[in-house]
C-alpha positions as semicolon CSV with decimal commas, in nm:
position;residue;x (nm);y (nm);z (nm)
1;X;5,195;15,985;20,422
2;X;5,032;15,831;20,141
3;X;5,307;15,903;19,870
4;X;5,568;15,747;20,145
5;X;5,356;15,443;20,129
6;X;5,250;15,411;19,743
7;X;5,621;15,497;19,702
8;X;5,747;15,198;19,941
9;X;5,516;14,964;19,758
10;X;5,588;15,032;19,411
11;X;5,972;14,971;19,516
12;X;5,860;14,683;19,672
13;X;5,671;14,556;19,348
14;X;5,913;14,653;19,150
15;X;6,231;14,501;19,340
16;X;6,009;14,149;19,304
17;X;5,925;14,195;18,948
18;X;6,304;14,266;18,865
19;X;6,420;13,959;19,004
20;X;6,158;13,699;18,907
21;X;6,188;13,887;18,513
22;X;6,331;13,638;18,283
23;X;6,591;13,764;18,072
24;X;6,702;13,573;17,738
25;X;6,838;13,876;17,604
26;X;7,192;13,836;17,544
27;X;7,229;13,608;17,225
28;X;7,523;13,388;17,155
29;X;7,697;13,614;16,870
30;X;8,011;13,500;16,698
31;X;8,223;13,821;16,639
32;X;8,258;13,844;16,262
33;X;8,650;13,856;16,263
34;X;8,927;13,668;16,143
35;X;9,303;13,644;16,173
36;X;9,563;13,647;15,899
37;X;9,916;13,565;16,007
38;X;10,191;13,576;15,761
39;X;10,524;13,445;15,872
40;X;10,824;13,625;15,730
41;X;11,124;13,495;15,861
42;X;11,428;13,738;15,954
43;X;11,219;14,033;15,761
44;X;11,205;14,375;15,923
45;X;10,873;14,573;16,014
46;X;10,949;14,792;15,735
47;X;10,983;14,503;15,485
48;X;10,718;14,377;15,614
49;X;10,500;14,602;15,580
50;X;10,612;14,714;15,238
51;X;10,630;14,332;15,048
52;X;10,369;14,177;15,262
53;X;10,101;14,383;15,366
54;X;10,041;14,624;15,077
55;X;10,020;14,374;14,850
56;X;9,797;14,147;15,059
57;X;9,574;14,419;15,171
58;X;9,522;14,553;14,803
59;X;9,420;14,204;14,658
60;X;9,155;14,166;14,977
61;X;9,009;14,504;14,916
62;X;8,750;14,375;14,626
63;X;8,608;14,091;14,905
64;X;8,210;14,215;14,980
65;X;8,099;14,260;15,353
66;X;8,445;14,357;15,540
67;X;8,381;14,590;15,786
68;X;8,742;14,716;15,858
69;X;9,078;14,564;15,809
70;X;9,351;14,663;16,051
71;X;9,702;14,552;15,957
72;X;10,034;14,517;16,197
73;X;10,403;14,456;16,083
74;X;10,635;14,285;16,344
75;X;10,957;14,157;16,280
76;X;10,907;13,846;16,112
77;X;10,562;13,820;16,062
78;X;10,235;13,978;15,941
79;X;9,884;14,019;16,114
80;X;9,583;14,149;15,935
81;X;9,269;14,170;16,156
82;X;8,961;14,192;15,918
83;X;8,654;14,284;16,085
84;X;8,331;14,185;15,871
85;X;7,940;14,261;15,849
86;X;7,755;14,049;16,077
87;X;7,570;13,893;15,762
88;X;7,863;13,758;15,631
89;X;7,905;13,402;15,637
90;X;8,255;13,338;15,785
91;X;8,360;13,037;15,625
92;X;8,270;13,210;15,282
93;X;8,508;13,507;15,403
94;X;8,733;13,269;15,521
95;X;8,758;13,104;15,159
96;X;8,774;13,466;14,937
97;X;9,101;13,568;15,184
98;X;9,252;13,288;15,059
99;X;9,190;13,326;14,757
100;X;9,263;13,689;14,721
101;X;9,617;13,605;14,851
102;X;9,641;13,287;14,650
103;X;9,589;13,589;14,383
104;X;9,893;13,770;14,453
105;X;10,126;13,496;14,569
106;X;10,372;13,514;14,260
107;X;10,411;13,885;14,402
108;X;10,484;13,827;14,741
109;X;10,874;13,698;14,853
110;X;10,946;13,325;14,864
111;X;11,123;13,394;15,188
112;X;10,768;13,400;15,339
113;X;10,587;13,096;15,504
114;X;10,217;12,987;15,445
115;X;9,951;13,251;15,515
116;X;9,718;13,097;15,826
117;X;9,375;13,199;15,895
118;X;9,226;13,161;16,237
119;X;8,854;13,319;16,398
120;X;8,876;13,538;16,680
């Protein structure tokens, strides 16, 4: 009878410490991510893939603090997805991607519209 009624009470205690518990434990985190889009008008998946994305991917490959960089050809355009650290400053990222396709731009086709950058 008296581990029915310690029992009961610590579920009782514990049922009003749960809900009177502040919680501030969920920060406000900006996913480290950010968008390239590459229109390619009237260009195949293939095409793409092969005068777009290679080159695009190989001149961001030297930029410090990306995580992962996932790449999809569509016809007509070109998304790279490039996941970073969560130390890296986002703007600064934001600036190197440009330039590392800025790099290569006399390589890619003139067929293809601006690059745009955009945070997830």
């Amino acid at each position: 009878m008296v581990t029915l009624v310690v029992t009961l009470a610590l579920m009782v205690f514990g049922y009003f410490a749960l809900t009177n518990l502040k919680t501030n434990q969920t920060p406000d985190v900006q996913p480290p991510v950010l968008v390239v889009t590459v229109p390619y008008p009237g260009a195949s998946p293939e095409t793409v893939e092969r005068e777009v994305l290679n080159r695009i991917e190989d001149a961001m490959s030297g930029i410090s603090g990306i995580r992962d960089i996932r790449s999809y050809a569509r016809d007509s355009v070109a998304t790279i997805v490039v996941f970073f650290e969560f130390d890296k400053n986002l703007i600064e990222a934001s600036q190197e991607i440009r330039d590392s396709i800025a790099s290569v731009r006399d390589k890619l086709p003139t067929e293809m519209k601006e690059p745009y950058l955009r945070r997830v």
